PDB file of C-alpha atoms in Angstrom:
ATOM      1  CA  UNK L   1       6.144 -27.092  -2.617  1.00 50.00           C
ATOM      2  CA  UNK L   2       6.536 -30.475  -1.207  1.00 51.00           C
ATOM      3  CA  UNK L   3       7.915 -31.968  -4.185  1.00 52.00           C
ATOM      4  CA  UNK L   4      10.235 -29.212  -3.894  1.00 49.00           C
ATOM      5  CA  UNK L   5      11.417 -30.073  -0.692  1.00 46.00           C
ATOM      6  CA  UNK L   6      11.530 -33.861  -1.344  1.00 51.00           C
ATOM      7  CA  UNK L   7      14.177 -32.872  -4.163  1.00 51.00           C
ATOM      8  CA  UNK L   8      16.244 -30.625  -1.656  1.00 45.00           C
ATOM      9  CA  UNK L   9      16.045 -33.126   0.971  1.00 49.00           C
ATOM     10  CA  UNK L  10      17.135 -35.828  -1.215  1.00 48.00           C
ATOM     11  CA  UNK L  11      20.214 -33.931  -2.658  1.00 45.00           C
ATOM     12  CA  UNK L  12      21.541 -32.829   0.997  1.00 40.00           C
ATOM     13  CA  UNK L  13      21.383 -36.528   2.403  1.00 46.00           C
ATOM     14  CA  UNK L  14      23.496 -38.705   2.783  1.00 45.00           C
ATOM     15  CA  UNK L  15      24.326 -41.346  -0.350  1.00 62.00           C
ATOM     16  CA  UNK L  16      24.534 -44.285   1.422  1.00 87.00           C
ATOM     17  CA  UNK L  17      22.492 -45.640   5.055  1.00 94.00           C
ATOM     18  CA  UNK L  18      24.195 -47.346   7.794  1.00 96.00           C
ATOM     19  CA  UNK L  19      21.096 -49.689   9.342  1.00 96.00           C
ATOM     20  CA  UNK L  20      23.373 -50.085  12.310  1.00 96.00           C
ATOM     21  CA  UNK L  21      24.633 -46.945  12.965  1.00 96.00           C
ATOM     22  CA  UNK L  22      21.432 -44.461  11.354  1.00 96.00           C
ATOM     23  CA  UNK L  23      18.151 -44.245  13.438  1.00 96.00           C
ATOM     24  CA  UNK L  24      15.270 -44.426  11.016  1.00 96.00           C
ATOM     25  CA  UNK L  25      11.326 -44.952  11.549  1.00 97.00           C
ATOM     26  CA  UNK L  26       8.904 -46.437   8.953  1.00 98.00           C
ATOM     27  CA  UNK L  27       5.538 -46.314   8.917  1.00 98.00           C
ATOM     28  CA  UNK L  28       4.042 -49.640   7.359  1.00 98.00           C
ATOM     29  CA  UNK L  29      -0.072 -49.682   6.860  1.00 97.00           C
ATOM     30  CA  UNK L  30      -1.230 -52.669   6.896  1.00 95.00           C
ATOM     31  CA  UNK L  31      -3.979 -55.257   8.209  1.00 90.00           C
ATOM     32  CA  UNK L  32      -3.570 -57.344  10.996  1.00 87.00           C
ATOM     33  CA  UNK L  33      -3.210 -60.707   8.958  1.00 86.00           C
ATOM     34  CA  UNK L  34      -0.650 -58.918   6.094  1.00 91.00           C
ATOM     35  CA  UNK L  35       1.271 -57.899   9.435  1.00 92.00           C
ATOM     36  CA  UNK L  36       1.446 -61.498  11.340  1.00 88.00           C
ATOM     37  CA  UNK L  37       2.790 -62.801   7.992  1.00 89.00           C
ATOM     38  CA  UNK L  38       5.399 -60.048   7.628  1.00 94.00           C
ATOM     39  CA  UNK L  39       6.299 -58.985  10.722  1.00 94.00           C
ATOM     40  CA  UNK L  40       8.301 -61.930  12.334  1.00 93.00           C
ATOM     41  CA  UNK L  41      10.956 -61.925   8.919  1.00 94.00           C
ATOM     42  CA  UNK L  42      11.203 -58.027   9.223  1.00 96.00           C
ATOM     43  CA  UNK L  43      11.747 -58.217  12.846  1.00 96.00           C
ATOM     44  CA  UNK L  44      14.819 -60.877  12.459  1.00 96.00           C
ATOM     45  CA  UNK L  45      16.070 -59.160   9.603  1.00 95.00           C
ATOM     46  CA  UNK L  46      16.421 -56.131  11.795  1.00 96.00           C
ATOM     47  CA  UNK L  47      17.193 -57.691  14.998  1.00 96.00           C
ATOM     48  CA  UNK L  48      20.001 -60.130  13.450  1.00 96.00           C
ATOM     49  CA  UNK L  49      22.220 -56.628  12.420  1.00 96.00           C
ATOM     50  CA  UNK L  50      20.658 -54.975  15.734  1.00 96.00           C
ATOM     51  CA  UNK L  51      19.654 -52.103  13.249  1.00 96.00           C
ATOM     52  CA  UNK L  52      18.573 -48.539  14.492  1.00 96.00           C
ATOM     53  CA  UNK L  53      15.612 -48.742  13.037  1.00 96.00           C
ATOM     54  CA  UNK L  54      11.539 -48.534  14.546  1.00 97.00           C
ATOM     55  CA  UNK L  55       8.315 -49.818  12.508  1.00 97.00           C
ATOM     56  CA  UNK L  56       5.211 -48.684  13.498  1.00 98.00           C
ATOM     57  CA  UNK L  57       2.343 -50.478  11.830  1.00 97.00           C
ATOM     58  CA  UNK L  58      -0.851 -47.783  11.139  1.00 96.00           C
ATOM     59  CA  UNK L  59      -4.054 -49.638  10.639  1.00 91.00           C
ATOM     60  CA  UNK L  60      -5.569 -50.014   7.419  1.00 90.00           C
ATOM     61  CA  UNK L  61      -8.979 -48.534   6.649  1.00 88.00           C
ATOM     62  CA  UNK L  62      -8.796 -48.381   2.871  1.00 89.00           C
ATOM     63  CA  UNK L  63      -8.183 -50.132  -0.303  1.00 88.00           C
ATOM     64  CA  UNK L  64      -6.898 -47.629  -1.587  1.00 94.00           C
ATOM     65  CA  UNK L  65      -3.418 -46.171   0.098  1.00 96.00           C
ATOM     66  CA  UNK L  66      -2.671 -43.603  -2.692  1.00 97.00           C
ATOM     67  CA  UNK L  67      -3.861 -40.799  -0.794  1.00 97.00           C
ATOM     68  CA  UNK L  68      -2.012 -41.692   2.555  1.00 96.00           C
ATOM     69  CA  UNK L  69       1.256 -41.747   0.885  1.00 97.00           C
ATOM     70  CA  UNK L  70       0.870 -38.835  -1.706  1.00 97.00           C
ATOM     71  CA  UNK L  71       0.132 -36.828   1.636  1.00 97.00           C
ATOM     72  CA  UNK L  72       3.057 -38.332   3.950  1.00 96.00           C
ATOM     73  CA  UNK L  73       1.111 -39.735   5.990  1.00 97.00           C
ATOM     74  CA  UNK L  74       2.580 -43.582   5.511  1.00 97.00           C
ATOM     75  CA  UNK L  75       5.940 -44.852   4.076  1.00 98.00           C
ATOM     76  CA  UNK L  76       4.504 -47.997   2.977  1.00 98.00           C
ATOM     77  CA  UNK L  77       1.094 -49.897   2.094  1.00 98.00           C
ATOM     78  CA  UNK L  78       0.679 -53.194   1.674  1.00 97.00           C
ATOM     79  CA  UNK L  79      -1.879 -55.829   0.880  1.00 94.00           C
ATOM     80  CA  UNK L  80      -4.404 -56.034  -1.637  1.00 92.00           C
ATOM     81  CA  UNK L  81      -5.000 -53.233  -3.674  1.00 93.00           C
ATOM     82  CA  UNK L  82      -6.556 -54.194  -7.213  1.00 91.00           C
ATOM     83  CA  UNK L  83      -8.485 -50.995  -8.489  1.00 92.00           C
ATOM     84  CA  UNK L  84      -5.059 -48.844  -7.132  1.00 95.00           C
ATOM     85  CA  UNK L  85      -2.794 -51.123  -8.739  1.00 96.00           C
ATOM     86  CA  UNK L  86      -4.924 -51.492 -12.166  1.00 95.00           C
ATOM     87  CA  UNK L  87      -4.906 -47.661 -11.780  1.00 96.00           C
ATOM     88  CA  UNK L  88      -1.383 -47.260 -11.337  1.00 97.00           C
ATOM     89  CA  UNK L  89      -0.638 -49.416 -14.421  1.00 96.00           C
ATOM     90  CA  UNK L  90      -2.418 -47.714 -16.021  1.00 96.00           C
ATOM     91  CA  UNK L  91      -1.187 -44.608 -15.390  1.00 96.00           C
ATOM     92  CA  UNK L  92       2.401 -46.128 -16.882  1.00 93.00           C
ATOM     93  CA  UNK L  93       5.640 -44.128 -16.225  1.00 91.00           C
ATOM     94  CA  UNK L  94       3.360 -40.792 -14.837  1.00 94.00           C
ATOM     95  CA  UNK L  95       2.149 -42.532 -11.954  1.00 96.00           C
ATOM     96  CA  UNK L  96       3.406 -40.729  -8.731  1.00 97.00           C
ATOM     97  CA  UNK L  97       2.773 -43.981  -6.641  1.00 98.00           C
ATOM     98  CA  UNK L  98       5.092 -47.047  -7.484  1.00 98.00           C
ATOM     99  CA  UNK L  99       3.958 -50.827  -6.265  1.00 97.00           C
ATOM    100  CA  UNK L 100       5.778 -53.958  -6.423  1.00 97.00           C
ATOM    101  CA  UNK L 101       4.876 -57.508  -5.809  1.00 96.00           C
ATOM    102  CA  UNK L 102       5.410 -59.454  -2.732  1.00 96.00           C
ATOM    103  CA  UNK L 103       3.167 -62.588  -3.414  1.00 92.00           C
ATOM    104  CA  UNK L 104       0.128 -64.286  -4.495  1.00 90.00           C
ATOM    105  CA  UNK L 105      -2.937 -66.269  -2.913  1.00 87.00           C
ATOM    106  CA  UNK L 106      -6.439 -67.210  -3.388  1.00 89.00           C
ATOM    107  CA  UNK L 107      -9.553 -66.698  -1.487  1.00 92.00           C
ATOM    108  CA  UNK L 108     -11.222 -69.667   0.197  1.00 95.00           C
ATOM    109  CA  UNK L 109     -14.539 -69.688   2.069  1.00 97.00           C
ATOM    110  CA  UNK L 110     -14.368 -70.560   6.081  1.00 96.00           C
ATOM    111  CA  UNK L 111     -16.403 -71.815   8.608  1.00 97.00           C
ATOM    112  CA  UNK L 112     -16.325 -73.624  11.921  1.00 97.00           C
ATOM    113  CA  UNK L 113     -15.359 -77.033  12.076  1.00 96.00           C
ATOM    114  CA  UNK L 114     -18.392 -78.893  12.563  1.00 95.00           C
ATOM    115  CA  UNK L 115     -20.999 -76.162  10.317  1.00 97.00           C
ATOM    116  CA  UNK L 116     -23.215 -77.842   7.899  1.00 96.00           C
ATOM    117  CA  UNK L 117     -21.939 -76.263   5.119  1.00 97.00           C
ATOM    118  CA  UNK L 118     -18.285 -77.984   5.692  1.00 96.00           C
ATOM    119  CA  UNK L 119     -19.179 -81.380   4.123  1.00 93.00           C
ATOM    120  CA  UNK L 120     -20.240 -82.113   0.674  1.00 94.00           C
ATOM    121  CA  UNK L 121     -20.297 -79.590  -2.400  1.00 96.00           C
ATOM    122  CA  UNK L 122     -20.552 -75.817  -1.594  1.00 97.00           C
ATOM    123  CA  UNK L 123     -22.832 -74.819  -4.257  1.00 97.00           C
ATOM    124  CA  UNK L 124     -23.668 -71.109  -5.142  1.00 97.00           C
ATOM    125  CA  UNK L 125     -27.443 -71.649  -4.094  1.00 97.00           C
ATOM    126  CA  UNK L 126     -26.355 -73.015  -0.596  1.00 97.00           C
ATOM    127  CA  UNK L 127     -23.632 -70.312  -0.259  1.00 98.00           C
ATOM    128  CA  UNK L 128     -26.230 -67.362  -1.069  1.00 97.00           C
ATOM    129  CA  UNK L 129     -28.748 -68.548   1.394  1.00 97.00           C
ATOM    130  CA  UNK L 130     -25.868 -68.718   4.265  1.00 98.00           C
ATOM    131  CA  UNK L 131     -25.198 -66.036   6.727  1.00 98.00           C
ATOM    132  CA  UNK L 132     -21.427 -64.615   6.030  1.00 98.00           C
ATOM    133  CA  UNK L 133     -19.641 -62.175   7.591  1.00 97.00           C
ATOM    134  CA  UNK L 134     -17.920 -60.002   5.610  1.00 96.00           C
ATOM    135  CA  UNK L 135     -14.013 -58.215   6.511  1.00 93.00           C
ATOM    136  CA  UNK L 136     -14.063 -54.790   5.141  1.00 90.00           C
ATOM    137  CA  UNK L 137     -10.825 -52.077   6.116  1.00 83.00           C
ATOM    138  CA  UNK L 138     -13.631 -49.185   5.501  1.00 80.00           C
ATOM    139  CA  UNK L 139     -16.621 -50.896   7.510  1.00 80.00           C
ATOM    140  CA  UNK L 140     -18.728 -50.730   3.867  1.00 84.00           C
ATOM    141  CA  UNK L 141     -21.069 -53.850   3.719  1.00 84.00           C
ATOM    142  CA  UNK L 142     -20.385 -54.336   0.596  1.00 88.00           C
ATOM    143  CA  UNK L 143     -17.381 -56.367  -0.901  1.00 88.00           C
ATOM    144  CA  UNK L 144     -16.058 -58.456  -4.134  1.00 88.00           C
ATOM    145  CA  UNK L 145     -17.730 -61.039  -3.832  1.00 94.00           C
ATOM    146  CA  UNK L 146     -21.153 -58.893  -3.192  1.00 95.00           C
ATOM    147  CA  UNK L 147     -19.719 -57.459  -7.030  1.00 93.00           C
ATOM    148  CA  UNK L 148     -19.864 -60.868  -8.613  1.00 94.00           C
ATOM    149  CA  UNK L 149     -22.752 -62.027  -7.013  1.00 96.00           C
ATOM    150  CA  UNK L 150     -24.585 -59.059  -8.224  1.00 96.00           C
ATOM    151  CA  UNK L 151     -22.785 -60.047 -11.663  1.00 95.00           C
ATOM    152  CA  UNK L 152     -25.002 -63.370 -11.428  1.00 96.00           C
ATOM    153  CA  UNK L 153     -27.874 -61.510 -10.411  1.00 97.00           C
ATOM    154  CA  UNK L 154     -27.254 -63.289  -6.747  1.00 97.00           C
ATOM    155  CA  UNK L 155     -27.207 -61.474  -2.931  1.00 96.00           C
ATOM    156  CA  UNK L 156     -26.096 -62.507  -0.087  1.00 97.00           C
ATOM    157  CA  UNK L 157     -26.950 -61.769   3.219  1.00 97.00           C
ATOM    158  CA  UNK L 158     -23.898 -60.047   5.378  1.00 97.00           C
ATOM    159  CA  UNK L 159     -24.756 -60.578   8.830  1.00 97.00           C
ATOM    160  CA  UNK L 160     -21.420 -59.202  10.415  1.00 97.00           C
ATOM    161  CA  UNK L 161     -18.680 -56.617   9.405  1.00 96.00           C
ATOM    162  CA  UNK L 162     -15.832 -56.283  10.934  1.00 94.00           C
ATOM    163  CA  UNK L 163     -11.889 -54.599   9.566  1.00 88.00           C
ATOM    164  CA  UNK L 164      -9.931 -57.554  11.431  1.00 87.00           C
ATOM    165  CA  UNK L 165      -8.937 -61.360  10.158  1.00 88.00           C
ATOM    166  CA  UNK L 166      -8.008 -62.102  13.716  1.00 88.00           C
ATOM    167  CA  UNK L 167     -12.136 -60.788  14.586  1.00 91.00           C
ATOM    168  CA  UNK L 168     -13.656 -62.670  11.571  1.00 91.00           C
ATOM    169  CA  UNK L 169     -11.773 -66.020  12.862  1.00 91.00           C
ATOM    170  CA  UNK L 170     -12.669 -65.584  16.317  1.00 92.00           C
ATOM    171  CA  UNK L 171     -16.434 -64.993  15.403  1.00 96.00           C
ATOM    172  CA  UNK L 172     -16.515 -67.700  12.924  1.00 96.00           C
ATOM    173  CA  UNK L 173     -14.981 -70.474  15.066  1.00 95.00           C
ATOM    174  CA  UNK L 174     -18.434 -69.672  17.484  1.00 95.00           C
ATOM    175  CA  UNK L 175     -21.153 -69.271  15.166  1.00 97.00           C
ATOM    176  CA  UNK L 176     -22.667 -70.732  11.533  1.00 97.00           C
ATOM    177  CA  UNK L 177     -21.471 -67.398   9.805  1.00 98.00           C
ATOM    178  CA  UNK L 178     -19.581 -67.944   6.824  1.00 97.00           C
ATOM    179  CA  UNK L 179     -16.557 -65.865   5.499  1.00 96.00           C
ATOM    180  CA  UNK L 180     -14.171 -65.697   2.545  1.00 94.00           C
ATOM    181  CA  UNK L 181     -10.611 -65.030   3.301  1.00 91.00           C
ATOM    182  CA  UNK L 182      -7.382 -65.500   1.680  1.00 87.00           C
ATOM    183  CA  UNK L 183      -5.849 -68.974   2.168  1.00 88.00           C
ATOM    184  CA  UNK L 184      -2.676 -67.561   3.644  1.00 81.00           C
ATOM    185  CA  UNK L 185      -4.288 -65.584   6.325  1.00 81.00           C
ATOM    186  CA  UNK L 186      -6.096 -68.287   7.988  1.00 85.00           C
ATOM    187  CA  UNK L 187      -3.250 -68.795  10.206  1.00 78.00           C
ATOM    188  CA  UNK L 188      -3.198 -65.134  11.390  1.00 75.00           C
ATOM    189  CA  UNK L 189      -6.522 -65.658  12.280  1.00 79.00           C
ATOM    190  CA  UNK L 190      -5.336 -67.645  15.689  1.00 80.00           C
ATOM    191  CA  UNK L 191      -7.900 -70.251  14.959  1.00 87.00           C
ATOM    192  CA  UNK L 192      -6.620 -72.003  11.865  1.00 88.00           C
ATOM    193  CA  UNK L 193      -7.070 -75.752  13.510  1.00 91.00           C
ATOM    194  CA  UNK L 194     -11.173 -74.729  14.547  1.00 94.00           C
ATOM    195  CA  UNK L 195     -11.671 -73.908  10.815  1.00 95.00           C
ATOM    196  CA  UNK L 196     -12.819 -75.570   7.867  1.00 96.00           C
ATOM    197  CA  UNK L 197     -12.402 -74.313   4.787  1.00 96.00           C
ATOM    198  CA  UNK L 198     -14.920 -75.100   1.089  1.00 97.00           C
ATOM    199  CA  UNK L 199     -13.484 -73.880  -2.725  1.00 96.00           C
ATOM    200  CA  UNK L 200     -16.023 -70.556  -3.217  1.00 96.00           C
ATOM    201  CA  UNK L 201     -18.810 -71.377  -5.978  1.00 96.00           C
ATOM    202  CA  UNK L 202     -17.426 -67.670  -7.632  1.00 93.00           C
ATOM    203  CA  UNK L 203     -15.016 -67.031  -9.837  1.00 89.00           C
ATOM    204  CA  UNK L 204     -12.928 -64.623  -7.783  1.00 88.00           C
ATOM    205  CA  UNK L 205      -9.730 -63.206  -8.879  1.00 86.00           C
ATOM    206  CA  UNK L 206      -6.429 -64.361  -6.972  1.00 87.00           C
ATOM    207  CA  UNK L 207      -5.186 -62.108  -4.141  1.00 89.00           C
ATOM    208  CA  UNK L 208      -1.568 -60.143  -4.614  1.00 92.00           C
ATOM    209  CA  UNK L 209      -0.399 -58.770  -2.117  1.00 94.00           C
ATOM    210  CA  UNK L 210       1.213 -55.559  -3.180  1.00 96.00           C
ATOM    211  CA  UNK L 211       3.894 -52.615  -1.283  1.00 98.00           C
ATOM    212  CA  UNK L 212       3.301 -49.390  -2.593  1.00 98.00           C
ATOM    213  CA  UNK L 213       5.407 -46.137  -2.291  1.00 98.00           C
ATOM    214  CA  UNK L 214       5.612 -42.805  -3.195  1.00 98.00           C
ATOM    215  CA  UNK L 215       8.142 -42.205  -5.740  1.00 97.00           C
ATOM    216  CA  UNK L 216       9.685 -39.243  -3.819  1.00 95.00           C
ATOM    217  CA  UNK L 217      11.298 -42.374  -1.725  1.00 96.00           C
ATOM    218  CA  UNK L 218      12.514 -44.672  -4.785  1.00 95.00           C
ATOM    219  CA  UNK L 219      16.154 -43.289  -4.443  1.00 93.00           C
ATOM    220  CA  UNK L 220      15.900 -42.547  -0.731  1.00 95.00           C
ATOM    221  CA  UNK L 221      18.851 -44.688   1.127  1.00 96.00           C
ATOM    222  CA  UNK L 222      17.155 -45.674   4.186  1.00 97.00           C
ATOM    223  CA  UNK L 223      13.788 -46.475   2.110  1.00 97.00           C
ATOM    224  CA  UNK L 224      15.802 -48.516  -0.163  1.00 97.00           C
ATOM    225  CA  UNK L 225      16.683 -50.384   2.620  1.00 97.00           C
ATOM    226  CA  UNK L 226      13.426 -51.586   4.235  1.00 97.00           C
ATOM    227  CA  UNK L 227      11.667 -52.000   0.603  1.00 97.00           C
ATOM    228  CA  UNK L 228      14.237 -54.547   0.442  1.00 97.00           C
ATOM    229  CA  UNK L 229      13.309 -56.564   3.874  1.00 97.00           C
ATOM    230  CA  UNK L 230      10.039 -55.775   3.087  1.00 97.00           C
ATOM    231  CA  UNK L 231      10.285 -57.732  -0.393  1.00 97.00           C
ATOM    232  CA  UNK L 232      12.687 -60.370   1.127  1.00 96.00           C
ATOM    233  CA  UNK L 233       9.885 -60.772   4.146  1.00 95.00           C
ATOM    234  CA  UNK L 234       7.183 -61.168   1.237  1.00 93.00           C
ATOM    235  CA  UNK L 235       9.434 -63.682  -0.754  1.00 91.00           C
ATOM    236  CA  UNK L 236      10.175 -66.020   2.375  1.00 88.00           C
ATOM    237  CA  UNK L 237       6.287 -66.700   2.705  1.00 85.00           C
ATOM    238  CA  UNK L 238       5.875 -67.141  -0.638  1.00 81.00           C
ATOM    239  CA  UNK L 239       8.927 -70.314  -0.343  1.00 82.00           C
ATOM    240  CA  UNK L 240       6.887 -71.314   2.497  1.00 75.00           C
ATOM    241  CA  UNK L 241       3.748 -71.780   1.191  1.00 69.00           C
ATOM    242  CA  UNK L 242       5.169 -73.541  -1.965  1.00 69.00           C
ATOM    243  CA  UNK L 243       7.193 -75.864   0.529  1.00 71.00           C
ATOM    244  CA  UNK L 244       3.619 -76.450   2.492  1.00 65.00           C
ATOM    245  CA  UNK L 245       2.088 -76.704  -1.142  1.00 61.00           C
ATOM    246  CA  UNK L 246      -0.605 -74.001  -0.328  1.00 56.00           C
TER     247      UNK L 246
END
């Protein structure tokens, strides 16, 4: 039924949108750091043609989107999404949920400025018998870099969890809790200058930050549209952080 309706929705709109002229709302799920890097290029895009449009940012909870926007219930998920994305390639030309890439990182592990741990070699022995604190959308104790410890045979002990960069930043800065974020959050944390950051003693994957979509909005005008600032947003940080050399 609703792909039904999608179909009869999309023949009886309009060909073309009209940012200026065509109110339109987008839902964007997202965490709090994805957003902070985002949001300020999306804004001026829309502000600088004083477009009709509204974002509203839903907080992400998952790592996996696909059901929010199968059901409707987001226009757009981004951030880092490995198993969906591995899924969705592998599903080929029958997936139902289409992704694109916006740009790429790698994880670094934080602390205050000041903690033990921030001078000389991190080695996987000292970093096991830390404290961390551990960012997780779901609240589940249990992350990545739990997975390739347990790989190595290697725990951890997770002292903290929390869904928020902005949280994990404000925590670490006042304790000796260590956590692994992605490089190019640590400014959304608000506390970039009170960190120190150590290369992780794990080989972790980079992190690509993804939007996904539901294919019943590929030929969608006013979709069309904000994919676009939304891709143009993700390609202006990634120029920045090559110009920065990050």
């Amino acid at each position: 039924m609703r792909a039904a309706l999608d179909r009869l929705r999309e023949a009886t709109e309009p060909r073309g949108f009209d940012p200026r002229t065509q109110e339109a709302t987008f839902r964007l799920a997202m965490a709090d750091a994805t957003a902070a890097t985002l949001l300020p290029a999306l804004v001026q895009a829309i502000e600088s043609i004083q477009a009709l449009t509204q974002v509203r940012v839903l907080p992400l909870t998952t790592r996996d989107p696909r059901p929010w926007l199968e059901r409707g219930e987001a226009d757009f998920a981004i951030g880092y999404f490995p198993q969906a994305v591995a899924a969705l390639e592998a599903e080929g030309g029958q997936a139902t949920i289409h992704h694109q890439r916006l740009y790429d990182g790698h994880y670094v592990c934080v602390m205050r400025k000041g903690h033990p741990l921030a001078q000389g070699e991190l080695t996987l022995e000292r970093f096991c018998e830390a404290h961390h604190l551990l960012v997780s959308f779901s609240g589940r104790a249990h992350g990545f870099v739990d997975e390739a410890l347990a790989a190595l045979g290697r725990t951890r002990r997770v002292v903290l969890t929390v869904n928020q960069f902005f949280t994990a930043g404000r925590v670490v800065t006042g304790s000796d809790l260590l956590t692994v974020l992605p490089y190019e959050f640590l400014s959304a944390t608000g506390f970039e200058d009170e960190l120190a950051i150590q290369p992780i003693p794990l080989a972790l994957q980079g992190v690509h930050v993804e939007v996904l979509w539901h294919q019943r909005h590929d030929r969608h005008p006013a979709h069309v549209w904000m994919r676009e600032r939304i891709v143009a947003a993700g390609q202006a940080h990634q120029r920045r952080r090559s110009a920065r050399g990050g």
